[in-house]
XYZ file of C-alpha atoms in Angstrom:
583
model
C 22.212 -28.725 14.620
C 18.635 -30.527 15.127
C 17.866 -31.984 11.844
C 14.448 -31.136 10.220
C 14.118 -34.490 8.403
C 10.703 -34.748 6.505
C 9.197 -31.738 8.153
C 9.437 -29.258 5.239
C 9.519 -29.624 1.579
C 10.520 -26.997 -1.077
C 7.890 -24.502 -1.931
C 5.746 -25.497 -4.629
C 6.361 -29.221 -4.199
C 4.602 -29.488 -0.909
C 1.306 -27.964 -2.496
C 0.844 -30.628 -5.019
C -1.476 -33.353 -4.351
C 0.857 -35.867 -6.110
C 3.891 -35.051 -3.732
C 1.536 -35.332 -0.713
C 0.197 -38.626 -1.844
C 3.759 -39.937 -2.555
C 5.166 -38.955 0.788
C 2.326 -40.415 2.709
C 2.714 -43.674 0.646
C 6.381 -43.780 1.439
C 5.799 -43.381 5.027
C 3.498 -46.067 5.163
C 5.584 -48.382 3.157
C 8.656 -47.793 5.359
C 6.875 -47.836 8.581
C 8.327 -49.615 11.487
C 7.998 -53.604 10.917
C 8.458 -53.175 7.049
C 11.791 -54.313 6.212
C 12.604 -56.958 3.718
C 16.287 -57.649 4.952
C 15.270 -58.940 8.362
C 16.709 -56.060 10.433
C 15.223 -53.947 12.989
C 13.932 -50.773 11.376
C 16.037 -47.677 12.050
C 12.899 -45.876 13.364
C 12.763 -48.384 16.167
C 16.379 -49.095 16.767
C 17.606 -47.549 20.085
C 21.318 -46.871 20.120
C 23.253 -47.744 23.024
C 24.717 -44.807 24.897
C 27.940 -44.959 23.057
C 25.998 -44.716 19.601
C 27.172 -41.333 18.866
C 30.823 -40.993 18.157
C 33.098 -39.215 20.719
C 34.771 -37.229 18.001
C 31.686 -35.183 17.227
C 30.704 -36.654 13.777
C 32.647 -36.696 10.594
C 30.598 -33.913 9.044
C 30.248 -31.629 12.238
C 26.558 -32.384 12.202
C 26.335 -30.188 9.130
C 23.010 -30.096 7.042
C 22.210 -32.751 4.487
C 19.678 -33.455 1.845
C 16.475 -34.871 3.070
C 15.017 -36.131 -0.209
C 13.308 -39.542 0.251
C 13.985 -42.524 -1.958
C 11.045 -43.345 -4.404
C 8.234 -45.668 -3.521
C 8.686 -47.926 -6.350
C 11.630 -50.233 -6.193
C 14.473 -50.033 -8.664
C 13.539 -53.573 -9.358
C 9.799 -53.743 -9.051
C 8.054 -56.862 -9.064
C 5.659 -57.759 -12.024
C 2.609 -57.046 -9.798
C 3.730 -53.630 -8.676
C 1.506 -51.183 -10.166
C 2.467 -47.448 -11.124
C 2.713 -45.099 -8.169
C 2.311 -41.250 -8.358
C 6.166 -40.833 -7.846
C 9.213 -40.069 -10.080
C 10.673 -43.118 -11.677
C 12.746 -45.348 -9.416
C 15.115 -46.265 -12.249
C 16.121 -42.619 -12.464
C 16.654 -42.258 -8.731
C 18.615 -45.499 -8.566
C 21.134 -44.516 -11.276
C 24.482 -43.547 -9.699
C 27.105 -41.522 -11.749
C 29.697 -44.082 -13.230
C 32.897 -42.431 -11.481
C 30.984 -41.976 -8.212
C 29.756 -45.613 -8.207
C 33.236 -46.865 -9.136
C 34.671 -45.092 -6.187
C 32.111 -46.538 -3.919
C 32.841 -50.164 -5.030
C 36.579 -49.738 -4.893
C 36.421 -48.517 -1.408
C 34.304 -51.536 -0.505
C 37.099 -53.926 -1.993
C 39.721 -51.994 -0.253
C 38.065 -52.318 3.033
C 37.268 -55.968 2.514
C 41.189 -56.454 2.307
C 42.174 -54.149 5.190
C 39.275 -54.731 7.594
C 37.271 -57.785 6.559
C 35.261 -57.920 9.868
C 33.672 -54.539 9.151
C 31.615 -56.075 6.284
C 31.202 -52.566 4.748
C 28.594 -52.550 1.853
C 29.245 -50.128 -0.943
C 25.609 -49.374 -0.821
C 26.082 -47.630 2.509
C 28.626 -45.220 0.896
C 26.153 -44.645 -1.874
C 23.293 -43.931 0.851
C 25.616 -41.422 2.757
C 26.967 -39.882 -0.563
C 23.299 -39.265 -1.686
C 22.370 -37.648 1.417
C 25.513 -35.531 1.901
C 26.118 -34.211 -1.781
C 23.437 -35.996 -4.013
C 26.324 -38.157 -5.296
C 28.718 -35.276 -5.867
C 26.153 -33.082 -7.558
C 24.892 -35.710 -9.861
C 28.416 -36.907 -10.648
C 29.951 -33.504 -11.755
C 33.573 -34.837 -11.329
C 36.516 -35.034 -13.560
C 37.981 -38.388 -14.701
C 40.199 -38.788 -11.775
C 37.177 -38.355 -9.453
C 37.666 -34.747 -8.412
C 34.579 -32.387 -8.195
C 34.423 -29.905 -10.818
C 33.832 -27.233 -8.237
C 34.017 -27.409 -4.597
C 31.183 -28.847 -2.468
C 31.135 -26.796 0.852
C 28.594 -27.023 3.583
C 27.849 -23.800 5.435
C 30.470 -22.148 7.935
C 29.985 -23.777 11.368
C 29.806 -20.506 13.420
C 27.196 -21.838 15.983
C 24.559 -19.835 14.172
C 21.973 -22.427 13.646
C 24.790 -25.088 13.241
C 27.492 -26.464 15.301
C 30.290 -23.981 16.401
C 33.607 -25.242 14.908
C 36.395 -22.747 14.632
C 38.900 -23.002 11.985
C 41.266 -26.006 12.324
C 43.088 -25.930 8.894
C 43.749 -22.339 8.342
C 41.293 -22.587 5.456
C 43.552 -25.212 3.554
C 40.443 -27.366 2.804
C 37.530 -25.025 2.939
C 39.010 -21.649 2.264
C 37.660 -20.341 5.536
C 40.117 -19.336 8.173
C 37.463 -18.318 10.715
C 35.304 -21.310 10.767
C 35.242 -24.903 9.568
C 33.062 -26.107 6.740
C 32.216 -29.555 5.643
C 34.144 -30.327 2.462
C 33.706 -32.430 -0.582
C 31.156 -35.406 -1.811
C 31.301 -36.995 1.503
C 31.194 -33.622 3.589
C 34.112 -34.221 6.065
C 35.070 -31.316 8.254
C 38.829 -30.355 8.125
C 39.477 -31.511 11.559
C 38.269 -34.988 10.900
C 39.863 -35.225 7.287
C 43.268 -34.388 8.825
C 43.215 -37.957 10.394
C 40.586 -39.873 8.435
C 41.645 -38.768 4.950
C 42.963 -41.463 2.402
C 44.391 -41.708 -0.975
C 41.833 -43.653 -2.884
C 42.888 -43.163 -6.318
C 46.614 -43.625 -5.895
C 47.794 -40.230 -6.771
C 49.732 -39.515 -3.712
C 47.324 -37.008 -2.346
C 44.445 -37.106 0.169
C 41.840 -34.744 -1.255
C 38.489 -34.524 0.262
C 37.084 -33.073 -2.962
C 38.198 -36.291 -4.669
C 35.390 -38.874 -4.613
C 37.873 -42.043 -4.477
C 39.726 -40.280 -1.653
C 36.622 -39.386 0.175
C 34.670 -42.725 -0.326
C 37.607 -44.604 1.093
C 38.079 -42.291 3.977
C 34.236 -42.605 4.640
C 34.762 -46.604 4.613
C 37.467 -46.374 7.123
C 35.611 -43.873 9.270
C 32.701 -46.257 9.416
C 34.804 -49.243 10.166
C 36.685 -47.849 13.025
C 36.072 -49.076 16.700
C 35.901 -52.683 15.454
C 32.378 -52.134 14.224
C 30.713 -54.877 12.142
C 28.305 -53.269 9.874
C 26.615 -56.412 9.343
C 25.252 -56.135 12.778
C 22.438 -53.583 13.180
C 23.458 -52.052 16.594
C 26.939 -51.420 15.039
C 25.675 -50.215 11.732
C 23.371 -47.566 13.752
C 26.475 -46.427 15.661
C 28.550 -45.867 12.594
C 25.846 -43.862 10.858
C 25.186 -41.847 13.938
C 28.865 -41.207 14.205
C 28.828 -39.572 10.803
C 26.065 -37.227 11.536
C 24.655 -37.400 15.081
C 21.067 -37.090 14.258
C 18.181 -39.548 14.621
C 16.511 -38.410 11.476
C 19.839 -38.783 9.568
C 20.137 -42.305 10.606
C 16.457 -43.103 9.300
C 17.193 -41.466 6.000
C 20.405 -43.016 5.477
C 18.830 -46.519 6.181
C 16.078 -45.842 3.651
C 18.502 -44.973 0.921
C 20.691 -47.933 2.018
C 17.673 -50.407 1.750
C 16.579 -48.605 -1.610
C 20.090 -49.099 -3.259
C 20.425 -52.728 -2.040
C 17.225 -53.581 -4.060
C 19.089 -52.552 -7.157
C 20.987 -49.665 -8.884
C 22.751 -48.990 -12.106
C 25.325 -46.719 -13.661
C 24.455 -43.452 -15.499
C 26.856 -41.090 -17.106
C 28.850 -38.528 -14.949
C 26.821 -35.243 -14.538
C 23.472 -36.808 -15.271
C 22.475 -37.909 -11.831
C 19.501 -36.564 -10.170
C 19.920 -33.716 -8.016
C 18.349 -33.269 -4.414
C 15.665 -30.657 -3.613
C 15.403 -30.491 0.156
C 17.737 -30.034 2.972
C 17.703 -30.489 6.704
C 18.056 -26.755 7.359
C 15.402 -25.950 4.656
C 18.098 -23.593 3.237
C 18.260 -21.587 6.532
C 20.661 -18.966 6.008
C 20.969 -19.349 2.264
C 21.384 -16.044 0.275
C 20.741 -16.902 -3.380
C 20.486 -14.233 -5.972
C 16.964 -13.770 -7.653
C 18.003 -15.556 -10.711
C 19.592 -18.689 -9.010
C 18.490 -21.994 -10.286
C 16.079 -24.026 -8.224
C 18.786 -26.464 -7.200
C 19.696 -25.803 -3.602
C 22.565 -23.270 -2.927
C 24.812 -23.069 0.276
C 23.541 -21.155 3.175
C 25.789 -18.526 4.591
C 26.102 -18.145 8.314
C 22.715 -16.794 9.407
C 22.459 -14.134 6.862
C 25.789 -12.680 7.251
C 28.039 -11.897 4.354
C 28.855 -14.965 2.653
C 32.578 -16.116 2.241
C 33.686 -16.583 -1.274
C 34.377 -20.091 -2.364
C 37.994 -21.081 -3.188
C 36.632 -22.269 -6.650
C 33.105 -20.717 -7.294
C 30.276 -22.812 -8.445
C 29.668 -22.508 -12.189
C 26.213 -21.177 -13.081
C 23.546 -23.816 -12.851
C 25.365 -25.969 -10.409
C 23.703 -27.582 -7.427
C 25.080 -28.671 -4.208
C 26.100 -26.757 -1.123
C 28.966 -24.863 -2.363
C 29.286 -21.270 -0.866
C 28.646 -18.600 -3.576
C 30.379 -15.542 -4.478
C 29.047 -12.369 -2.675
C 26.588 -10.668 -4.646
C 27.146 -6.932 -5.662
C 24.429 -5.859 -3.315
C 24.058 -7.022 0.437
C 21.997 -10.204 0.660
C 18.470 -10.200 2.076
C 18.175 -11.884 5.419
C 15.976 -14.978 4.731
C 12.797 -14.931 6.926
C 13.787 -17.858 9.215
C 17.273 -16.722 9.815
C 18.213 -15.163 13.126
C 18.390 -11.356 12.906
C 21.108 -11.160 15.629
C 24.832 -11.836 14.984
C 26.386 -15.062 16.256
C 27.235 -15.043 19.911
C 30.823 -13.977 20.784
C 30.866 -15.661 24.102
C 33.720 -17.985 24.709
C 33.240 -21.717 23.648
C 34.697 -24.400 26.177
C 37.466 -24.827 23.713
C 38.290 -21.132 24.128
C 38.790 -21.502 27.854
C 41.408 -24.523 27.569
C 44.647 -23.296 28.847
C 46.618 -26.740 29.388
C 46.384 -30.447 29.239
C 47.092 -32.574 32.221
C 47.523 -36.419 32.601
C 44.498 -37.881 34.288
C 46.053 -40.786 35.991
C 47.463 -42.714 32.982
C 49.030 -46.028 34.143
C 52.174 -47.464 32.724
C 51.684 -48.387 29.001
C 53.387 -51.587 28.115
C 52.347 -54.570 25.894
C 54.107 -57.259 23.926
C 54.063 -57.079 20.353
C 50.876 -58.160 18.858
C 48.863 -57.788 21.950
C 46.249 -54.958 23.054
C 47.400 -52.644 25.818
C 45.343 -53.120 28.926
C 45.500 -49.568 30.004
C 44.399 -46.499 28.176
C 45.670 -42.884 28.114
C 43.484 -40.556 29.887
C 44.013 -36.666 29.448
C 42.145 -33.742 31.255
C 41.495 -30.321 29.611
C 41.967 -27.419 32.155
C 41.583 -23.704 32.490
C 44.399 -21.525 33.615
C 42.856 -21.833 37.029
C 42.917 -25.708 36.995
C 39.277 -26.081 36.383
C 38.142 -28.954 34.319
C 36.657 -28.188 30.923
C 34.049 -30.446 29.425
C 32.790 -30.853 25.813
C 36.415 -30.216 24.196
C 37.660 -32.438 21.561
C 41.107 -33.900 22.231
C 43.045 -35.460 19.370
C 45.328 -38.497 20.199
C 47.900 -38.893 17.493
C 50.533 -41.855 17.425
C 53.794 -40.238 16.086
C 57.033 -41.634 14.820
C 57.894 -44.768 12.974
C 55.690 -47.487 14.577
C 52.962 -49.981 13.469
C 51.341 -49.734 16.687
C 47.614 -48.257 16.235
C 44.550 -47.616 18.099
C 41.904 -50.455 18.106
C 40.469 -50.513 14.663
C 43.846 -49.809 12.851
C 43.810 -45.945 13.014
C 46.773 -43.642 14.173
C 44.580 -40.889 15.239
C 41.532 -40.609 17.367
C 39.488 -37.678 18.590
C 37.578 -37.931 21.892
C 35.447 -35.451 23.591
C 36.089 -34.698 27.260
C 33.453 -35.806 29.565
C 31.830 -33.710 32.425
C 35.003 -34.116 34.467
C 37.057 -32.590 31.622
C 38.598 -36.031 30.722
C 39.068 -37.705 27.420
C 40.041 -41.395 27.376
C 41.651 -42.582 24.240
C 40.792 -45.779 22.498
C 42.847 -48.754 23.614
C 46.219 -49.171 21.733
C 47.121 -52.285 19.799
C 50.826 -53.049 19.822
C 52.317 -53.714 16.463
C 55.429 -55.899 15.726
C 57.911 -53.115 15.911
C 59.367 -53.047 19.447
C 60.428 -50.021 21.580
C 58.798 -46.828 22.858
C 55.874 -45.298 21.025
C 54.830 -41.597 21.554
C 51.151 -40.788 21.683
C 50.451 -36.958 21.595
C 47.213 -35.411 22.795
C 46.281 -31.873 21.526
C 43.082 -29.875 21.600
C 41.188 -29.392 18.469
C 40.633 -25.978 17.441
C 43.076 -24.290 19.826
C 46.747 -23.824 20.054
C 48.032 -25.125 23.474
C 51.039 -27.314 24.229
C 50.511 -30.910 23.473
C 50.920 -33.667 26.139
C 53.100 -36.725 25.060
C 52.601 -40.258 26.555
C 55.036 -43.186 26.085
C 53.834 -46.567 25.384
C 56.419 -49.402 25.283
C 56.242 -52.497 23.017
C 58.205 -55.371 24.139
C 59.295 -58.506 22.307
C 56.668 -61.399 22.347
C 57.515 -63.692 25.403
C 56.931 -67.208 26.617
C 57.154 -68.367 30.233
C 56.879 -72.089 29.410
C 58.358 -74.567 26.808
C 57.453 -78.134 26.574
C 58.156 -80.931 24.165
C 55.194 -81.944 22.052
C 56.333 -85.659 22.024
C 58.125 -88.112 24.289
C 59.876 -90.215 21.800
C 63.643 -90.910 22.732
C 66.074 -89.017 20.784
C 68.888 -91.274 19.790
C 71.340 -91.825 16.820
C 74.281 -93.925 15.935
C 77.700 -92.327 15.210
C 77.737 -90.474 11.843
C 73.946 -90.991 11.464
C 70.817 -89.095 11.462
C 68.255 -88.588 14.295
C 65.019 -90.152 13.287
C 62.781 -87.721 15.340
C 62.841 -83.896 15.017
C 62.527 -81.707 18.168
C 59.257 -79.743 18.457
C 58.415 -77.678 21.227
C 55.219 -75.663 22.275
C 55.641 -72.148 23.876
C 52.890 -70.449 26.089
C 52.471 -67.399 28.082
C 50.290 -67.274 31.278
C 48.793 -70.489 30.024
C 47.905 -69.141 26.486
C 49.572 -69.849 23.238
C 52.772 -67.725 22.804
C 52.923 -67.204 19.031
C 55.650 -65.298 17.300
C 58.315 -65.557 20.170
C 61.839 -65.431 19.147
C 64.003 -68.375 20.090
C 67.374 -69.768 20.149
C 68.509 -73.522 20.015
C 72.115 -74.498 21.182
C 73.793 -77.856 21.474
C 75.503 -76.977 24.840
C 78.623 -78.490 26.472
C 76.872 -79.313 29.718
C 74.065 -78.274 32.057
C 76.502 -75.860 33.758
C 78.122 -74.701 30.534
C 75.749 -73.149 28.088
C 78.534 -72.571 25.497
C 78.175 -74.348 22.166
C 79.687 -77.862 22.007
C 82.441 -78.518 19.303
C 81.595 -82.133 19.043
C 78.466 -84.357 19.205
C 75.068 -83.775 17.362
C 74.701 -80.865 14.975
C 72.476 -79.031 12.614
C 73.301 -78.334 9.030
C 73.287 -74.887 7.376
C 72.211 -74.159 3.899
C 75.644 -75.270 2.527
C 75.465 -78.505 4.534
C 78.075 -77.424 7.187
C 77.680 -78.478 10.759
C 76.248 -75.785 13.059
C 75.332 -76.087 16.762
C 73.544 -72.828 17.403
C 70.309 -71.662 15.555
C 68.969 -68.080 16.109
C 66.176 -66.117 14.607
C 63.642 -68.933 15.309
C 59.981 -67.916 16.013
C 57.111 -69.970 17.059
C 54.198 -70.180 14.855
C 50.475 -69.216 15.131
C 49.990 -72.165 17.510
C 53.102 -71.495 19.488
C 54.891 -74.478 18.062
C 58.586 -74.507 16.876
C 59.673 -77.499 15.027
C 63.605 -77.683 14.753
C 65.580 -78.953 11.738
C 66.936 -82.340 11.738
C 69.858 -83.248 13.767
C 72.912 -85.123 12.789
C 75.649 -87.016 14.780
C 79.315 -87.101 14.370
C 81.528 -90.049 15.348
C 81.584 -88.982 19.024
C 79.279 -91.095 21.275
C 77.706 -90.224 24.657
C 74.860 -88.101 26.050
C 74.323 -84.628 24.792
C 72.300 -81.707 25.737
C 70.113 -79.298 23.386
C 68.776 -76.243 25.072
C 65.968 -73.963 23.620
C 65.734 -70.401 24.942
C 62.925 -67.895 24.285
C 62.338 -64.044 24.926
C 60.667 -63.989 28.324
C 63.070 -66.476 30.008
C 61.507 -69.890 29.099
C 63.940 -72.481 28.706
C 63.777 -76.150 27.848
C 66.673 -78.645 27.855
C 66.354 -81.739 25.705
C 68.724 -84.951 26.119
C 70.220 -86.550 23.049
C 71.898 -90.003 23.021
C 74.589 -91.132 20.297
C 75.479 -94.822 20.772
C 76.796 -97.661 18.539
C 74.200 -99.910 17.305
C 73.694 -102.918 19.447
C 75.038 -106.326 17.747
C 73.521 -109.639 18.508
C 76.046 -112.320 20.020
C 76.797 -115.077 17.555
C 75.196 -118.498 18.261
C 77.693 -121.345 19.396
C 79.195 -123.298 16.520
C 78.147 -127.008 16.019
C 80.793 -129.592 16.946
C 82.434 -131.685 14.083
C 80.278 -134.348 12.697
C 81.109 -137.866 13.562
């Protein structure tokens, strides 16, 4: 849906001189080039071609609140005079539980994805634009909204067309999807992006802790670094693919960065204006001035699973009135189109030339999965969302740490999954491709994770390894493993004191290691190289047998190193001739 950012104001407010002056002043104060964080202003930032997410946005590009932040800073300088706008102190306040959820999400992402540099103020900016901070903080103590927050049904009538993907489990609508909760996730996105942020064992999009953590992970995927303006633009556009949305979120982000404070739950300010200007809404004549939820283009609204209490704001779908609603003036008078969508035409999925998928543990797969959506006649279908899901007990993920990724097919009907990142568990991993919004057979791919390997072993020193019978070797053996010239870390190794170069069996005499009980052992297993590819063996000891002995180190991948050990009696100096008898 094309957003209408800043183009319309709620009736009454737009006609006041004060509002006109305030908006004009805000536009001037936030014009291109005015940015006290040293960033390129969002209005001038041109996203790269991949700026919009391939998974169609977190919200399904649902409507959002377009209220601008006040002109006066939450922390104005002493010289700043009064402006004809609402108090910045009021607007800067964030309900206590909602603010706590944002900050806890930032801390969680700081541990799990430190390279993302997610600021909690970004979650606050998106939460403000999406739901007015959960309708001014109308949440219970555990963070669950007092009543559902639902966007309009995405039936293609003025909005995106997304048919039901959750059988109404989250939005109560078994025909079309609706954005759900304080961060306005559509069900198909929540299915893979959902998180348990309050530790109650559930992933509930209506819970602000769960939703804030999910939003943080969503914004931090694809290895984006949100301290980089280009990546920040990409992340915001992936949440709602609208240029006006990006500009608005950036303005609230800058505003909250200047300062904010906690206000009691339920006392936050409620937004007045929406990007669709309430298009399709069917409020009753006595409805409060806070925005209601549009139904689909004037069609009979669907009851909410938990109706909004009187006086509530937000975008929750109201109960059907006792009389048929009046179609708003700007709503289409014709019913939604019944022509099939691209998704409706998909008959099956085909592999699109995926090469063999193999990687060592800890490495990125160099090949990617490609899937093509086709009609029954074998014709490619573009603009269809394909969900790739890693199934089974594995720690292999997509780049960015996610186990699910949704990608839209291109003009050739092909969707290319993000690169896979091998975990430490070895063996076969199954990645399943399915069509979002349509029940067709999935397509399974097998990716194989092999043990970490080395193709070269070398000693890190060249000191002779010698010992006297019954003694202790002065130097410990240290080796370095590499694979194709690069450090081979985490490679499994075995060290054995062998009988001879032709007989790799463990020797029963000569040098030995000691186990935890001090007993002699001549084979060590379960060894691994460290992060630098180094492996330092325990101290070696000698029994009473003299001679030359061999220590062999083997690693996964076939690298082998044989080291020579010498056990010899200490040399004794010859006695000097005795002096003759004195005369």
